Amino acid sequence: MARRIRVLVAKPGLDGHDRGARVIARALRDAGMEVVYTGLHQTPEQIVEAAIQEDVDVVGLSILSGAHMTLFPRVCELLKQNGAEDIMVMGGGTIPEADVKALKEGGWAAELFTPGTTIETIVDWINANVKVD
Amino acid sequence: MLEVSKLIQGDKRTTAKIISLIENEGEGKRELLSKIYPHTGNAHVIGITGSPGAGKSSLTDVLIKQARNNELKVGVIAVDPTSPISGGALLGDRIRMQEHALDKNVFIRSMGTRGCLGGLARATKDVVKVLDAYGCNIIIIETVGVGQSELDIMHYADTTLVVLTPGAGDHIQTIKAGIMEIADIFVINKSDLGNTKKIVTDIEQMLDMSPRYHGKWRPPVVETSTLTGLGIAELWSLMNQHLETSRASGELRVNLRERLKAEVMEMVEENLSKYLWDLFAQNGGIEQVLDDLADRKLDPYTEANRIFQKFFIERGNDNV
Ligand code: B12
Ligand SMILES: Nc1nc2c(ncn2[C@@H]2O[C@H](COP(=O)(O)OP(=O)(O)OP(=O)(O)O)[C@@H](O)[C@H]2O)c(=O)[nH]1
Ligand SMILES: [Mg+2]
């Protein structure tokens, strides 16, 4: 049985914009990945617990609320506290260029995709950067 | 290294990793399961099946709550369909159970069917064992809601709930033939929408006509609503009654023995089939006879017997 990439797509905080997350979840499924979607209004704690129980390779956060500078680091910290820092964190949403740079340089996100990015770009990036053994 | 001792101690990460290894048919799967098996046999396994959108995940969520009120440790296996085209899957059942995500005594795992028909994933029965050894007192399996070919659940669950909704009443005799027979409890969910009378009467009549239930457990019909909480406590107590009844009647053990027979034979067949194909490969395979078969110089039936004779009867004693 072939190993499949498992992804958790999550919407942290009070952000109600779920269109992008749903589009991404479906697109990753169509690209052959197993996608766990946990719905809206998740706390970082809930996201990290789900990521561990589901044994995903990647956590993809979708944030269009402007709270990305706190949420990405918080999820990374919690993963680390639970000995699960090997799970990759990436995501997308309305994140200004400067913040994208800061989050990536800080090691809080492996990659970030902003509005208008094609699905193909995102799928190709995951396939190229997520190793499954 | 995945350690069974850490699973037994209730380490979540280890448990999740062991489940993945089993799902991926990873190396050492059987050795791992053989170490896990002695620690199993303590969980009540509940199967929940029913058409898409009937409320299986919502019911799982309220049953988790019941179990937690009774201080039981809960495992959930939520199965969703794998796309036959892409091989990917969208696993969305968890959305309805996320309020339990932080509860240390709840472990939820989503699985794709990965090409397995019957509403479950191939690894489901082994994942049940992992969660059992992890210490769950109750394990809930939510099947794919396809409604027709998901009968496998009856082999893996001690208690099977078939979830129907008031709107489904019209078709009961016709489309649901198979699924009606696997129920230990009928759950009429969304009873808050009204109109439950017809479907309840239909089921009761169907049960009246069937001689199978005389003197045995007759599947009760319980009306529920996950919105208002109606009928949930009753459902919980019926689930426990069913377990007690089938334990007392010996049916639980009969089912377990059947399950184990199927499992052992499946593994023996797997071994045999691998052994056979390896032997074939060493002997040039069956490529050479395919032309003769296609040209009607040989027939497949005689050829199958010949191969069986050659590899198993003649060589059987020194090979198997
Ligand atoms: C549609 C929309 C809504 C809809 C949302 C419907 C829904 N269910 O999703 C409605 C009308 C409800 C809405 C409401 C609001 N909205 Co609005 N909304 C938008 C709008 C116009 C488009 C968003 C969208 O759906 N895009 C389509 C999807 C496919 O794109 P996407 O989500 O960006 O996803 C892409 C990438 O970002 C990336 N991506 C996203 N997530 C992920 C995840 C992963 C894992 C990966 C790999 C990639 C990825 O990949 C996708 C494909 O390229 C944006 C403006 C904009 N241009 O983005 C504003 C916008 C997001 N909204 C905004 C605001 C302010 C609001 C409101 C607060 C307005 C108000 N005052 O009431 C409310 C808040 C609602 C709430 N509870 O959170 C602001 C946010 C500003 C900010 N970030 O600081 C925006 C940016 C508009 C603006 N320029 O001001 N909104
Ligand atoms: N009115 C009403 N709606 C309900 C009830 N239970 C569930 N629902 C709704 O029915 C819809 C489907 O519920 P789920 O629990 O996801 O159903 P499911 O059977 O798990 O669905 P699939 O896994 O997709 O097959 C959701 O919108 C629920 O809110 C109920 O008791 N009453
Ligand atoms: Mg469901």
XYZ file of C-alpha atoms and ligand atoms in Angstrom:
577
model
C 0.000 0.000 0.000
C 1.477 3.303 -1.100
C 2.195 5.874 1.584
C 0.096 8.994 1.140
C 0.811 12.532 2.255
C -1.504 13.401 5.152
C -2.400 17.060 5.651
C -4.399 18.839 8.324
C -6.110 21.946 6.948
C -7.135 24.168 9.831
C -8.791 27.542 10.433
C -7.540 28.983 13.711
C -9.161 31.800 15.643
C -12.373 33.672 14.989
C -11.741 33.992 11.261
C -14.871 32.939 9.345
C -13.364 32.974 5.840
C -13.455 29.268 5.047
C -13.736 29.377 1.271
C -9.986 29.228 0.709
C -9.504 26.398 3.227
C -12.226 24.345 1.565
C -10.822 24.970 -1.901
C -7.372 23.888 -0.728
C -8.706 20.817 1.093
C -10.519 19.604 -2.004
C -7.597 20.392 -4.287
C -5.172 18.415 -2.123
C -7.573 15.484 -2.067
C -7.732 15.617 -5.855
C -3.943 15.607 -5.884
C -3.962 12.265 -4.056
C -3.443 13.427 -0.476
C -5.408 12.506 2.623
C -6.788 15.731 4.013
C -8.227 16.108 7.486
C -10.380 19.213 7.749
C -11.334 20.307 11.256
C -13.664 23.206 10.475
C -13.808 26.778 11.691
C -12.821 28.433 14.966
C -10.090 26.090 16.134
C -7.717 26.975 18.922
C -4.006 26.286 18.354
C -4.279 23.633 21.106
C -7.061 21.809 19.239
C -5.127 21.986 16.000
C -1.985 20.515 17.524
C -3.903 17.694 19.256
C -5.642 16.809 15.994
C -2.340 16.901 14.111
C -0.792 14.443 16.569
C -3.726 12.019 16.715
C -4.111 12.048 12.934
C -0.335 11.705 12.476
C -0.238 14.221 9.636
C 2.922 15.221 7.803
C 1.850 18.827 7.364
C -0.357 21.345 9.138
C -1.770 23.947 6.735
C -3.193 27.024 8.437
C -5.580 29.288 6.556
C -5.677 32.777 8.048
C -7.513 35.770 6.570
C -8.111 37.583 9.830
C -4.793 39.351 10.228
C -3.839 37.290 13.288
C -1.131 35.306 11.498
C 1.787 36.813 13.452
C 0.532 35.254 16.684
C -1.161 32.082 15.391
C 1.703 30.608 13.354
C 4.264 30.892 16.184
C 1.754 29.595 18.729
C 1.052 26.428 16.723
C 4.787 25.838 16.228
C 5.456 26.293 19.942
C 2.747 23.838 20.918
C 3.990 21.246 18.436
C 7.426 21.574 19.985
C 6.050 21.245 23.523
C 4.423 18.000 22.460
C 7.545 16.625 20.844
C 6.012 16.941 17.397
C 8.143 19.667 15.836
C 8.862 17.320 12.930
C 5.359 18.074 11.636
C 5.700 20.809 9.014
C 3.685 24.021 9.382
C 2.739 26.062 6.306
C -0.340 27.869 5.082
C -1.898 30.808 3.357
C -4.345 33.680 3.407
C -4.186 37.449 3.379
C -0.685 37.878 4.750
C 1.319 40.997 3.813
C 4.645 40.468 2.054
C 6.714 41.688 5.022
C 4.956 39.283 7.397
C 5.470 36.386 4.990
C 9.155 37.128 5.102
C 9.220 37.448 8.883
C 7.287 34.223 9.499
C 9.480 32.240 7.130
C 12.706 33.668 8.482
C 11.571 33.079 12.041
C 11.001 29.418 11.209
C 7.272 29.714 11.960
C 6.144 28.654 8.488
C 7.848 26.542 5.834
C 5.984 28.389 3.087
C 3.026 30.776 2.743
C 0.687 31.318 -0.185
C -1.245 34.538 -0.634
C -4.484 35.235 -2.568
C -4.298 34.498 -6.258
C -1.823 31.629 -5.987
C -2.780 28.788 -8.324
C -3.682 25.401 -6.896
C -1.023 23.859 -9.090
C 1.711 25.926 -7.460
C 0.577 24.839 -4.005
C 0.250 21.133 -4.880
C 3.652 21.123 -6.593
C 5.266 22.780 -3.601
C 3.844 20.219 -1.151
C 4.830 17.303 -3.361
C 8.343 18.673 -3.670
C 8.854 19.566 -0.011
C 7.028 16.967 2.040
C 8.996 13.767 2.324
C 7.109 10.590 3.065
C 9.175 7.604 4.027
C 11.362 2.723 17.171
C 7.691 2.195 17.958
C 7.315 0.729 21.398
C 4.254 -1.192 22.424
C 4.995 -0.321 26.064
C 4.457 3.361 25.254
C 1.162 2.495 23.564
C 0.016 0.637 26.665
C 1.040 3.606 28.812
C -1.224 5.786 26.675
C 1.308 7.828 24.711
C -0.647 9.582 21.961
C 2.161 10.154 19.507
C 3.251 6.515 19.638
C -0.340 5.379 19.229
C -0.828 7.611 16.192
C 2.442 6.411 14.628
C 1.549 2.760 15.183
C -1.798 3.348 13.474
C -0.010 4.886 10.486
C 2.385 1.974 10.189
C -0.530 -0.442 10.136
C -2.446 1.675 7.633
C 0.569 1.832 5.341
C 1.216 -1.903 5.628
C 4.644 -0.958 6.940
C 7.443 -3.339 7.743
C 6.977 -5.288 10.949
C 3.221 -4.832 11.014
C 2.421 -8.373 12.081
C 5.163 -8.481 14.718
C 3.834 -5.262 16.183
C 0.240 -6.509 16.201
C 1.260 -9.772 17.795
C 2.737 -7.810 20.703
C -0.386 -5.654 20.902
C -2.903 -8.494 20.800
C -2.441 -9.737 24.392
C -3.430 -6.265 25.605
C -6.739 -6.223 23.741
C -10.217 -7.470 24.534
C -11.343 -4.790 26.936
C -13.218 -2.384 24.697
C -16.865 -2.321 23.672
C -16.753 -1.758 19.906
C -19.664 0.230 18.490
C -20.277 0.490 14.732
C -22.289 3.389 13.345
C -23.560 3.136 9.813
C -26.278 4.800 7.754
C -26.768 6.991 4.744
C -24.698 10.110 4.092
C -25.716 13.008 6.258
C -27.927 10.931 8.572
C -25.989 12.269 11.553
C -23.384 9.559 12.215
C -20.644 12.009 13.212
C -23.024 14.093 15.309
C -24.170 10.941 17.118
C -20.557 9.923 17.654
C -19.990 13.327 19.218
C -22.884 12.970 21.697
C -21.917 9.378 22.486
C -18.384 10.531 23.290
C -20.008 12.891 25.773
C -22.037 10.062 27.331
C -18.937 7.918 27.618
C -16.960 10.733 29.228
C -19.759 11.380 31.728
C -19.307 7.744 32.692
C -15.553 8.290 32.950
C -14.774 5.952 30.098
C -11.836 6.394 27.751
C -13.014 6.704 24.148
C -11.513 5.896 20.768
C -13.096 6.939 17.481
C -12.277 5.649 14.007
C -13.993 7.775 11.362
C -13.851 6.350 7.857
C -14.424 8.433 4.744
C -14.218 7.385 1.096
C -10.939 7.492 -0.796
C -11.330 8.891 -4.303
C -10.780 6.020 -6.735
C -9.420 8.496 -9.254
C -6.862 10.478 -7.263
C -6.307 8.112 -4.340
C -6.794 11.093 -2.034
C -9.508 11.565 0.581
C -11.257 14.412 2.345
C -11.659 13.352 5.967
C -14.292 15.652 7.432
C -16.070 13.673 10.154
C -13.810 15.129 12.796
C -15.348 18.595 12.390
C -18.318 17.506 14.518
C -16.148 16.071 17.293
C -13.544 18.790 17.717
C -14.832 19.950 21.085
C -13.327 16.730 22.471
C -9.945 17.343 20.865
C -8.365 18.493 24.107
C -9.826 15.743 26.261
C -6.933 13.480 27.277
C -9.288 10.516 27.309
C -10.541 10.854 23.747
C -8.553 9.720 20.724
C -10.007 10.376 17.266
C -8.506 9.025 14.065
C -9.780 9.609 10.512
C -9.118 7.070 7.780
C -9.664 6.838 4.030
C -11.095 3.586 2.656
C -8.059 3.265 0.343
C -9.790 1.084 -2.213
C -11.525 -1.174 0.274
C -15.217 -1.709 -0.404
C -17.687 -2.389 2.376
C -17.620 0.994 4.084
C -14.457 0.435 6.093
C -10.743 0.670 5.526
C -8.657 -2.481 5.306
C -6.775 -1.521 8.434
C -9.877 -0.747 10.521
C -9.938 -4.008 12.469
C -6.274 -3.656 13.389
C -6.663 -0.013 14.391
C -9.436 -1.167 16.734
C -6.846 -3.385 18.433
C -4.401 -0.505 18.762
C -7.011 1.717 20.445
C -8.098 -1.195 22.629
C -4.529 -1.718 23.851
C -4.161 2.058 24.233
C -6.773 1.684 26.951
C -10.053 2.731 25.366
C -13.109 1.293 27.092
C -15.300 2.114 24.143
C -14.371 2.387 20.478
C -16.772 3.946 17.997
C -16.336 3.215 14.288
C -18.132 5.553 11.881
C -18.421 3.939 8.456
C -18.633 5.610 5.075
C -22.193 6.645 4.423
C -22.847 4.817 1.189
C -25.850 2.912 2.379
C -25.528 -0.251 0.342
C -22.262 -2.100 0.484
C -21.196 -1.276 3.998
C -22.071 -4.499 5.694
C -18.546 -5.273 6.880
C -19.123 -3.353 10.082
C -21.189 -6.175 11.580
C -18.063 -8.346 11.633
C -15.965 -5.815 13.502
C -18.409 -4.264 15.948
C -19.943 -5.794 19.053
C -22.931 -3.487 18.676
C -24.023 -2.029 15.331
C -26.184 1.077 15.116
C -28.001 1.733 11.864
C -28.896 5.407 11.600
C -31.931 6.422 9.579
C -33.814 9.686 9.280
C -37.557 10.339 9.058
C -37.360 11.174 5.361
C -36.023 7.715 4.502
C -39.283 6.001 5.479
C -40.749 5.571 2.011
C -38.022 3.315 0.695
C -37.416 1.099 3.641
C -38.568 -2.207 2.156
C -36.836 -1.711 -1.124
C -33.395 -0.163 -0.905
C -32.217 -0.999 2.544
C -32.527 -4.789 2.473
C -28.932 -5.600 3.425
C -28.389 -2.856 5.888
C -31.564 -3.531 7.823
C -30.289 -6.972 8.744
C -27.068 -5.849 10.373
C -28.669 -3.567 12.969
C -28.503 -4.325 16.668
C -30.178 -0.992 17.321
C -32.079 1.229 14.913
C -31.515 4.917 15.499
C -34.032 7.319 13.992
C -32.026 10.516 14.147
C -33.225 14.071 13.455
C -36.454 13.208 15.231
C -36.704 16.927 16.006
C -37.812 17.309 12.381
C -40.950 15.297 13.153
C -42.599 12.642 10.966
C -40.901 9.710 12.697
C -44.085 7.660 13.030
C -43.990 6.101 9.572
C -40.412 4.938 9.658
C -40.720 3.549 13.196
C -43.851 1.586 12.225
C -42.176 0.300 9.070
C -39.202 -1.024 10.989
C -41.313 -2.591 13.728
C -43.440 -4.352 11.080
C -40.366 -5.608 9.330
C -39.075 -6.998 12.617
C -42.464 -8.614 13.367
C -42.309 -10.478 10.081
C -38.818 -11.780 10.581
C -38.615 -15.055 12.531
C -34.951 -14.393 13.244
C -35.564 -12.397 16.376
C -37.865 -14.787 18.228
C -36.431 -15.449 21.647
C -33.369 -13.418 20.792
C -32.329 -9.773 20.956
C -34.864 -7.865 18.929
C -33.289 -4.643 17.641
C -34.966 -1.753 19.442
C -35.882 1.412 17.553
C -34.857 4.595 19.319
C -35.685 8.118 18.230
C -32.875 10.614 18.761
C -31.938 14.193 18.123
C -28.356 15.327 18.466
C -29.646 18.908 18.530
C -32.018 18.592 21.492
C -30.406 15.554 23.123
C -33.641 13.590 22.922
C -33.206 9.822 23.146
C -29.438 9.926 23.641
C -29.486 8.604 27.203
C -31.849 5.851 26.088
C -29.551 4.964 23.176
C -26.605 4.798 25.564
C -28.395 2.429 27.897
C -29.579 0.240 24.988
C -26.002 -0.043 23.730
C -24.917 -1.331 27.125
C -27.908 -3.653 27.378
C -27.045 -5.118 24.005
C -23.495 -5.802 25.116
C -24.680 -7.489 28.337
C -27.284 -9.547 26.502
C -24.917 -10.810 23.863
C -22.259 -11.544 26.433
C -24.727 -13.551 28.520
C -26.103 -15.462 25.514
C -22.631 -16.341 24.295
C -23.173 -14.515 21.025
C -20.324 -12.131 21.726
C -17.901 -15.018 21.917
C -19.360 -16.716 18.828
C -18.866 -13.500 16.863
C -15.353 -13.061 18.182
C -14.431 -16.580 17.127
C -15.864 -15.980 13.653
C -13.922 -12.741 13.371
C -10.703 -14.446 14.428
C -11.232 -17.290 11.981
C -11.656 -14.841 9.121
C -8.593 -12.909 10.237
C -6.293 -15.877 10.599
C -7.398 -17.377 7.301
C -6.950 -14.053 5.556
C -3.355 -13.904 6.715
C -2.686 -17.517 5.761
C -4.113 -16.776 2.304
C -1.884 -13.726 2.062
C 1.157 -15.846 2.880
C 0.125 -18.597 0.506
C -0.514 -16.202 -2.295
C 2.875 -14.575 -1.843
C 4.573 -17.975 -1.653
C 2.796 -19.051 -4.822
C 3.743 -15.970 -6.799
C 7.351 -16.279 -5.659
C 7.443 -19.903 -6.803
C 5.894 -18.867 -10.091
C 8.503 -16.203 -10.596
C 11.284 -18.741 -10.022
C 9.668 -21.046 -12.557
C 9.220 -18.474 -15.298
C 5.686 -17.541 -14.290
C 2.625 -18.413 -16.322
C 3.585 -16.190 -19.252
C 4.486 -19.255 -21.303
C 1.046 -20.815 -21.092
C -0.945 -17.633 -21.707
C -0.515 -17.915 -25.474
C -1.644 -21.518 -25.428
C -4.679 -20.498 -23.393
C -5.477 -17.624 -25.752
C -5.132 -19.953 -28.757
C -7.460 -22.475 -27.107
C -4.733 -25.118 -27.028
C -5.100 -25.301 -23.280
C -8.051 -24.454 -21.072
C -7.804 -22.359 -17.891
C -9.557 -24.965 -15.707
C -7.228 -27.856 -16.424
C -4.279 -25.496 -16.240
C -5.300 -24.185 -12.807
C -5.546 -27.750 -11.502
C -2.198 -28.651 -13.031
C -0.486 -25.689 -11.391
C -2.045 -26.504 -8.038
C -0.905 -30.155 -8.372
C 2.576 -29.172 -9.401
C 3.292 -26.593 -6.737
C 1.262 -27.752 -3.788
C 0.548 -31.440 -3.982
C 3.813 -32.689 -5.462
C 6.050 -30.245 -3.637
C 3.798 -29.713 -0.702
C 5.573 -31.855 1.850
C 8.931 -30.217 1.614
C 7.754 -26.690 0.936
C 4.888 -25.776 3.162
C -15.276 36.348 0.351
C -14.861 37.251 1.489
C -15.657 37.277 2.619
C -16.862 36.356 2.791
C -16.347 35.009 3.306
C -17.142 33.818 2.831
C -16.508 32.532 3.280
N -17.298 31.659 3.850
O -15.320 32.299 3.117
C -17.669 37.162 3.836
C -18.608 38.089 3.134
C -18.479 36.305 4.837
C -16.578 37.980 4.508
C -16.707 38.538 5.755
C -15.743 39.354 6.341
N -14.609 39.781 5.760
Co -13.949 39.149 4.083
N -13.292 38.835 2.373
C -13.670 38.048 1.396
C -12.734 38.251 0.181
C -13.412 39.219 -0.777
C -12.354 36.995 -0.586
C -11.886 35.817 0.272
C -11.997 34.547 -0.500
O -12.882 33.721 -0.259
N -11.131 34.341 -1.486
C -11.105 33.151 -2.329
C -10.157 32.102 -1.700
C -10.053 30.892 -2.596
O -8.902 32.680 -1.571
P -8.036 32.704 -0.237
O -8.840 32.339 0.941
O -7.218 33.899 -0.169
O -7.048 31.456 -0.475
C -5.983 31.500 -1.389
C -4.659 31.844 -0.739
O -4.792 32.799 0.288
C -4.121 30.546 -0.275
N -4.584 29.961 0.978
C -5.557 30.320 1.823
N -5.671 29.449 2.830
C -4.734 28.518 2.654
C -4.396 27.392 3.407
C -3.379 26.563 2.979
C -3.060 25.347 3.768
C -2.674 26.866 1.799
C -1.603 25.985 1.335
C -3.013 27.997 1.052
C -4.030 28.808 1.477
O -4.503 29.689 -1.307
C -5.771 30.078 -1.863
C -5.684 29.948 -3.347
O -4.857 30.884 -3.896
C -11.477 38.876 0.867
C -10.645 39.792 -0.003
C -9.511 39.077 -0.668
N -9.177 39.550 -1.826
O -8.958 38.124 -0.186
C -12.095 39.628 2.037
C -11.294 39.846 3.305
C -10.509 38.574 3.634
N -12.330 40.076 4.319
C -11.982 40.982 5.186
C -12.808 41.393 6.256
C -12.293 42.557 7.073
C -14.049 40.768 6.528
C -14.988 41.113 7.665
C -14.333 41.395 9.006
C -15.834 42.281 7.184
C -16.715 42.885 8.256
N -16.291 44.038 8.746
O -17.725 42.310 8.592
C -15.903 39.890 7.731
C -15.365 38.878 8.768
C -15.998 37.505 8.684
C -15.456 36.574 9.723
N -16.297 36.011 10.584
O -14.269 36.315 9.781
C -10.599 41.538 4.924
C -9.567 40.981 5.898
C -8.552 42.052 6.298
C -7.427 41.516 7.142
N -6.934 40.301 6.914
O -6.987 42.227 7.988
C -10.384 41.141 3.417
C -8.909 40.901 3.059
C -10.970 42.283 2.563
C -10.162 43.567 2.707
N -9.316 43.846 1.746
O -10.334 44.255 3.666
N -15.507 38.098 3.699
N -32.198 18.598 12.622
C -31.183 17.792 12.939
N -30.052 17.852 12.225
C -29.043 17.019 12.555
C -29.141 16.097 13.620
N -28.001 15.393 13.689
C -27.208 15.858 12.712
N -27.822 16.854 12.017
C -27.289 17.625 10.884
O -27.158 16.774 9.771
C -26.004 17.133 9.005
C -25.095 15.931 8.806
O -24.619 15.511 10.063
P -23.349 14.573 10.230
O -23.242 14.207 11.646
O -22.174 15.173 9.562
O -23.827 13.320 9.370
P -22.974 12.063 8.873
O -23.917 10.928 8.791
O -21.788 11.899 9.734
O -22.524 12.524 7.429
P -21.420 11.855 6.482
O -20.260 11.455 7.356
O -21.084 12.930 5.526
O -22.093 10.692 5.844
C -25.332 18.264 9.753
O -25.709 19.476 9.163
C -25.884 18.149 11.159
O -25.921 19.377 11.827
C -30.364 16.076 14.381
O -30.550 15.307 15.314
N -31.345 16.935 13.980
Mg -19.746 11.824 9.204
